[in-house]
Amino acid sequence: MVILKRKNSVFLMLLITLFCQSQEVIQGIVMDQNSNPIPEASIKVVDLKNIGTSSDFDGKFTLSLPEGVYTLKTSFVGFQTKLSYITVNGVNERYVRIVLNQSIEELNDVIVKWKTAAQKTKERAFEVEVIETKGLKNSSVDINAVLTTIPGVNVRQRGGLGAAFDFSLNGLSGKQVKFFIDGIPIENFGSSLSLNNFPATLVERAEVFKGVVPIHLGADALGGAVNIITNQHKKDFLDVSYDIGSFNTHRATINGQHYNKNGWMFQLSSFYNYSDNNYTIDDIEVRDELGNDTGIRRDNVERFHDAYNSQMIRIQTGLVDKSYADRLILGFTASANENEIQHPIDPQNPFGEVFTENDIISGSIEFEKNNLFNEKLKLKIYGALTENNERVVDTSSRKYDWFGNFIERGDQTLGEFEASKTLFKFKDNLHLINALATYTFNEVHSLSANYTKNYIRRRGEDDARTGRIAFQDPHIVNKNILGLSYDIDLLDTRWRTSFFSKGYLLNSEGILEDLFTNVEEDRFTRFENTFEELGYGFATTYKILDNFQIKGSFEKTFRIPEGYEVFGDGFLLKSNPALLPEESYNANLGALFNTDINGLKLQIDTNIFFRESENFIAIRSEGIFSRYFNTADARSTGVEGEIRMLYDAFFLDLNATYQNIIDRNAGENAGVDFLKNQRIANIPYVFGNARIGGKFNNVLAVNDQLNVSWNTYYVHDYPLTSFVEGNPEDRDIIPEQISHNLELGYSFSDGRYNISVLARNIMDAKIYDNFEIQQPGRAFYVKLRYYISN
């Protein structure tokens, strides 16, 4: 063992210190012209021998350089090589953004294996559909309209803009499917921020996980999950849009962000929506002066109390690409809406003054670090505090008809709902914590753990009522989900598998109301419930060929009842603290194929699915009130497929879904054998979508683009109450739905200025997503959009 003399040791340490101080860490990212990151790009320092690096999966890279002026040479197959010049002075941190242009000559001779984030997600082991919204940002559509183009997805809406909707994925719907914005549960944002009002302009892509959901979303989903991804690119931009259309509809968005060289970022996202929703509907009762049905029916009656408006602003600011954090972001979100209620479930009983309001305020913090412990550990933590206020206003004793006429009720204590007048409002205080840690042992093995805590405390008040008020005593739901997954990549990543387990823990407490007793001490009793469940599953995929892969996945999962299902809404929906978690066995078997045949790009995606669920939570009527109960045990099987073709400037997308959903215990519940294992009514079982169009460049000017598309959506007819009971000719049928949309779009100045025209339901077909609730007819929308980026 050699021991250095002290003076030599001091000298050596001094040299090391001087050398380290003279080095500067250069951080950067390599992107294409569309701001998509380019992984595995080569970055070489021309002025220094054998000094260079390559970009990682997210296009990022780091270099340590002494003071001086340098030339960086960046190259990647299929792109033009670029030279960039930087100055290192040892004072300021450097962040380099390198944009590579595609090389047309090289692309004719080589196959570029680089993939977008959407393509990488779609090729994962999980059964997932991905829609990139770049081509839809100029359209007058919300996210619901975008998602209906995915096989297996059906959205049934109860009216125009802002109306309540039922989202179904492979036959499971409602809260069985979870929704997220950038991985954050959308349920925390109240009704003012929902898929029926969130514009596509603010969205980068949408990921739809079918049946089996990865642990990073921290979801107790039964039927799958939808994750809306907003802009993730590190570039400065400003995106402003405004569209106007039928039924006095106005929609506007402002979206922008800025990154400076010191790593500070600022992002603003906002929207405003308004519509009178005064479209016409048919087959409306004509009543006499006393409010009695005359037997006369009239068509083309205008909806007169259905206006909707919503607005949202989200601000994020913080630091990125620092030594202590890749992202350290503070966020603030505020949103609100007001929704006039035109009628209850029965459209023949219109309202003239009832409305609801919602507003939320939320603050959040996000921390992400990807290269801890020798770049093996990735850590992401998100926390949020939210206040959500909901209000129902029903203070009129008038009974309206569809022509704006009304009579006064004899009992002036009743509102339009025929229950006591109400100014009921409740406040939810929520906090959310989501933490994800991933440790990569090597190129083959990795381990991930995720913890999600979602806590809600609800308290209500009503200035229009006397006596006990719903949620007068606070109601609490505390949901905790812990996930653990082990991922293994074999055969040079051709075979990828994820094994996972999820633990579910729910604690809830509140007051249970017994509607069948008038004794105060017996009518209201306090309850506390605790659920503990364990789920598990796997997802695997194998690439038989570079362009052909098969997928399989399975999960035993649970859905814990939501707060409103357990507590009710304090108005017409009553509480049921005895609700059990829904349980489901989900399985998928699918295949993905893509090829290029003489310039024809072809992609085929198919999936066979199986869902066997117990303790379904469904709503049941109790006079004018309703309550959620555990009811049907259901089995859902089906097949879905999608074909996408692109040739030169033209594209064609086709998809179709067939699903068979049966109630396994209906016969036992009803005591009628022929009902056993019959298909559940009031759920579409055959539906599909077709889209054809073209994108033409340099039509009127250099760098302009003309887009033309025709979209057709089809739903086969299905019964409201039963497939087998009663005379087939007498059954209530929700009719076949066929609607067509035509859209024209024009962009010029390299995408800076955009205008589009959308004709929705251009054939003016009668559409009934729900029985007797008619959807808007033919409508036209014009959208103007301005986009600028560096």
XYZ file of N, CA, C and O in Angstrom, residues 113-198:
344
model
N -35.961 3.908 -37.922
C -36.589 3.128 -36.863
C -37.007 3.987 -35.675
O -37.485 3.461 -34.682
N -36.798 5.259 -35.754
C -37.232 6.155 -34.682
C -38.747 6.225 -34.645
O -39.418 6.259 -35.659
N -39.316 6.227 -33.433
C -40.764 6.221 -33.259
C -41.194 7.374 -32.375
O -40.451 7.813 -31.495
N -42.416 7.841 -32.599
C -42.983 8.867 -31.746
C -43.383 8.257 -30.403
O -43.463 7.040 -30.248
N -43.680 9.147 -29.430
C -44.131 8.678 -28.120
C -45.410 7.874 -28.246
O -45.624 6.886 -27.531
N -46.295 8.281 -29.177
C -47.546 7.550 -29.374
C -47.283 6.145 -29.896
O -47.906 5.173 -29.446
N -46.369 6.002 -30.854
C -46.059 4.685 -31.389
C -45.450 3.776 -30.323
O -45.772 2.593 -30.233
N -44.578 4.335 -29.504
C -43.949 3.543 -28.440
C -44.981 3.085 -27.425
O -44.926 1.950 -26.936
N -45.924 3.958 -27.103
C -46.976 3.574 -26.152
C -47.844 2.476 -26.722
O -48.185 1.502 -26.036
N -48.197 2.584 -27.990
C -49.082 1.603 -28.628
C -48.424 0.234 -28.702
O -49.116 -0.802 -28.686
N -47.096 0.189 -28.780
C -46.389 -1.084 -28.887
C -46.062 -1.699 -27.536
O -45.402 -2.742 -27.468
N -46.526 -1.078 -26.452
C -46.306 -1.654 -25.133
C -47.125 -2.937 -24.960
O -48.016 -3.241 -25.768
N -46.849 -3.665 -23.869
C -47.525 -4.934 -23.638
C -49.009 -4.747 -23.340
O -49.822 -5.623 -23.626
N -49.388 -3.618 -22.776
C -50.783 -3.373 -22.440
C -51.600 -3.122 -23.711
O -51.085 -2.576 -24.698
N -52.874 -3.505 -23.668
C -53.774 -3.205 -24.782
C -54.156 -1.736 -24.681
O -54.923 -1.334 -23.811
N -53.606 -0.931 -25.567
C -53.770 0.511 -25.468
C -53.927 1.104 -26.867
O -53.255 0.687 -27.812
N -54.844 2.038 -26.978
C -55.020 2.821 -28.201
C -54.478 4.225 -27.955
O -54.640 4.782 -26.862
N -53.851 4.800 -28.962
C -53.282 6.134 -28.832
C -53.741 6.988 -30.004
O -53.645 6.578 -31.164
N -54.237 8.173 -29.682
C -54.617 9.129 -30.723
C -53.777 10.389 -30.545
O -53.776 10.999 -29.472
N -53.021 10.744 -31.575
C -52.292 12.008 -31.581
C -53.209 13.091 -32.136
O -53.813 12.912 -33.194
N -53.310 14.196 -31.433
C -54.290 15.224 -31.795
C -53.697 16.338 -32.645
O -54.370 17.342 -32.882
N -52.472 16.157 -33.119
C -51.865 17.225 -33.924
C -52.755 17.587 -35.107
O -52.969 18.762 -35.409
N -53.310 16.583 -35.774
C -54.163 16.848 -36.925
C -55.558 17.294 -36.555
O -56.356 17.630 -37.433
N -55.876 17.305 -35.236
C -57.212 17.687 -34.789
C -57.239 19.028 -34.075
O -58.304 19.490 -33.673
N -56.075 19.640 -33.892
C -56.025 20.890 -33.140
C -56.764 22.025 -33.845
O -57.155 23.001 -33.214
N -56.955 21.892 -35.151
C -57.700 22.914 -35.886
C -59.198 22.617 -35.949
O -59.953 23.383 -36.557
N -59.633 21.524 -35.346
C -61.031 21.108 -35.426
C -61.849 21.643 -34.261
O -61.338 21.841 -33.158
N -63.136 21.841 -34.501
C -64.063 22.302 -33.458
C -64.621 21.105 -32.701
O -65.809 20.794 -32.754
N -63.741 20.398 -31.997
C -64.146 19.182 -31.296
C -63.605 19.200 -29.880
O -62.615 19.867 -29.566
N -64.286 18.455 -28.986
C -63.769 18.212 -27.649
C -63.203 16.797 -27.610
O -63.246 16.053 -28.588
N -62.661 16.398 -26.467
C -61.990 15.112 -26.367
C -62.966 13.951 -26.561
O -62.610 12.919 -27.139
N -64.198 14.094 -26.090
C -65.175 13.021 -26.297
C -65.341 12.695 -27.771
O -65.413 11.528 -28.168
N -65.421 13.736 -28.606
C -65.579 13.517 -30.041
C -64.366 12.809 -30.630
O -64.489 11.998 -31.553
N -63.195 13.089 -30.091
C -61.976 12.428 -30.565
C -61.980 10.954 -30.165
O -61.653 10.067 -30.953
N -62.383 10.672 -28.920
C -62.308 9.312 -28.407
C -63.321 8.377 -29.066
O -63.129 7.156 -29.064
N -64.408 8.917 -29.605
C -65.392 8.055 -30.263
C -64.844 7.395 -31.515
O -65.451 6.458 -32.039
N -63.694 7.840 -32.012
C -63.088 7.225 -33.189
C -62.253 5.999 -32.834
O -61.681 5.365 -33.717
N -62.177 5.637 -31.548
C -61.394 4.493 -31.099
C -62.291 3.258 -31.025
O -63.397 3.328 -30.486
N -61.853 2.110 -31.547
C -62.665 0.899 -31.423
C -62.891 0.531 -29.960
O -61.991 0.654 -29.132
N -64.106 0.093 -29.657
C -64.449 -0.278 -28.297
C -65.008 0.847 -27.473
O -65.534 0.624 -26.378
N -64.927 2.096 -27.978
C -65.395 3.267 -27.230
C -66.731 3.725 -27.781
O -66.902 3.887 -28.989
N -67.688 3.943 -26.874
C -68.980 4.507 -27.244
C -69.342 5.577 -26.227
O -69.269 5.341 -25.018
N -69.682 6.768 -26.701
C -70.040 7.888 -25.819
C -71.491 8.267 -26.091
O -71.848 8.613 -27.214
N -72.318 8.206 -25.055
C -73.736 8.566 -25.174
C -73.960 9.838 -24.365
O -73.794 9.858 -23.149
N -74.345 10.898 -25.049
C -74.494 12.208 -24.418
C -75.962 12.607 -24.360
O -76.739 12.297 -25.266
N -76.347 13.308 -23.287
C -77.748 13.658 -23.060
C -78.107 15.038 -23.595
O -78.995 15.696 -23.061
N -77.424 15.481 -24.600
C -77.738 16.788 -25.155
C -76.543 17.385 -25.858
O -75.664 16.675 -26.348
N -76.492 18.728 -25.884
C -75.438 19.436 -26.591
C -74.208 19.666 -25.731
O -73.882 18.884 -24.835
N -73.527 20.778 -25.975
C -72.279 21.097 -25.291
C -72.472 21.115 -23.778
O -73.374 21.757 -23.255
N -71.621 20.374 -23.060
C -71.658 20.358 -21.606
C -72.633 19.384 -20.996
O -72.687 19.253 -19.759
N -73.419 18.682 -21.813
C -74.427 17.766 -21.268
C -73.756 16.553 -20.629
O -72.636 16.170 -20.985
N -74.454 15.937 -19.669
C -73.956 14.719 -19.046
C -73.784 13.633 -20.104
O -74.500 13.602 -21.105
N -72.826 12.737 -19.883
C -72.554 11.702 -20.868
C -72.187 10.402 -20.165
O -71.808 10.379 -18.992
N -72.312 9.327 -20.915
C -71.946 8.004 -20.441
C -70.868 7.464 -21.363
O -71.111 7.234 -22.549
N -69.680 7.252 -20.823
C -68.534 6.786 -21.605
C -68.389 5.290 -21.384
O -68.222 4.827 -20.255
N -68.448 4.516 -22.462
C -68.378 3.055 -22.378
C -67.130 2.557 -23.095
O -66.810 3.001 -24.195
N -66.418 1.626 -22.448
C -65.210 1.035 -23.016
C -65.315 -0.484 -22.883
O -65.312 -1.024 -21.770
N -65.448 -1.173 -24.017
C -65.639 -2.628 -24.027
C -66.793 -3.056 -23.138
O -66.732 -4.072 -22.440
N -67.863 -2.260 -23.138
C -69.079 -2.614 -22.420
C -69.142 -2.139 -20.992
O -70.210 -2.163 -20.374
N -68.032 -1.722 -20.407
C -68.035 -1.184 -19.051
C -68.052 0.336 -19.140
O -67.429 0.934 -20.020
N -68.765 0.971 -18.218
C -68.999 2.407 -18.368
C -69.048 3.082 -17.009
O -68.819 2.471 -15.960
N -69.401 4.375 -17.059
C -69.507 5.149 -15.822
C -68.171 5.237 -15.115
O -67.117 5.404 -15.730
N -68.195 5.077 -13.809
C -66.982 5.170 -13.010
C -66.117 3.922 -13.112
O -65.046 3.856 -12.517
N -66.587 2.918 -13.875
C -65.754 1.739 -14.104
C -64.576 2.067 -15.009
O -63.594 1.321 -15.063
N -64.680 3.155 -15.743
C -63.578 3.663 -16.560
C -63.075 4.947 -15.911
O -63.860 5.836 -15.587
N -61.775 5.047 -15.708
C -61.183 6.206 -15.039
C -60.571 7.158 -16.066
O -60.061 6.731 -17.116
N -60.590 8.449 -15.724
C -60.075 9.483 -16.622
C -58.996 10.291 -15.919
O -59.120 10.621 -14.735
N -57.956 10.620 -16.688
C -56.814 11.340 -16.138
C -56.386 12.443 -17.108
O -56.557 12.321 -18.320
N -55.828 13.499 -16.559
C -55.128 14.515 -17.342
C -53.688 14.523 -16.863
O -53.410 14.841 -15.701
N -52.773 14.115 -17.730
C -51.359 13.986 -17.375
C -51.170 13.119 -16.145
O -50.344 13.404 -15.265
N -51.960 12.034 -16.064
C -51.833 11.093 -14.967
C -52.551 11.469 -13.696
O -52.499 10.726 -12.713
N -53.258 12.616 -13.677
C -53.960 13.084 -12.490
C -55.447 12.805 -12.658
O -56.038 13.170 -13.683
N -56.106 12.166 -11.686
C -57.532 11.834 -11.836
C -58.375 13.063 -12.115
O -58.326 14.058 -11.395
N -59.173 13.005 -13.167
C -59.998 14.142 -13.546
C -61.161 14.328 -12.582
O -61.753 15.408 -12.497
N -61.497 13.285 -11.802
C -62.591 13.374 -10.845
C -62.314 14.433 -9.778
O -63.234 14.931 -9.139
N -61.047 14.779 -9.589
C -60.694 15.790 -8.595
C -61.010 17.200 -9.057
O -60.876 18.148 -8.287
N -61.419 17.367 -10.323
C -61.640 18.698 -10.872
C -63.110 19.051 -11.029
O -63.438 20.072 -11.633
N -64.022 18.242 -10.496
C -65.430 18.582 -10.551
C -65.980 18.528 -11.963
O -65.316 18.126 -12.919
N -67.235 18.971 -12.116
C -67.907 18.897 -13.419
C -67.464 19.994 -14.373
O -67.750 19.938 -15.565
N -66.758 21.007 -13.858
C -66.350 22.111 -14.728
C -65.146 21.766 -15.597
O -64.784 22.521 -16.492
N -64.516 20.627 -15.335
C -63.389 20.178 -16.153
C -63.637 18.715 -16.488
O -63.424 17.835 -15.669
N -64.120 18.478 -17.714
C -64.554 17.137 -18.088
C -64.243 16.902 -19.562
O -63.889 17.835 -20.289
N -64.380 15.643 -19.983
C -64.083 15.314 -21.380
C -65.063 15.946 -22.350
O -64.777 16.053 -23.536
N -66.244 16.369 -21.864
C -67.221 16.972 -22.772
C -67.022 18.472 -22.940
O -67.795 19.121 -23.649
N -66.013 19.043 -22.281
C -65.746 20.468 -22.496
C -64.258 20.771 -22.678
O -63.882 21.922 -22.891
N -63.398 19.754 -22.592
C -61.959 19.967 -22.716
C -61.585 19.960 -24.194
O -61.724 18.947 -24.870
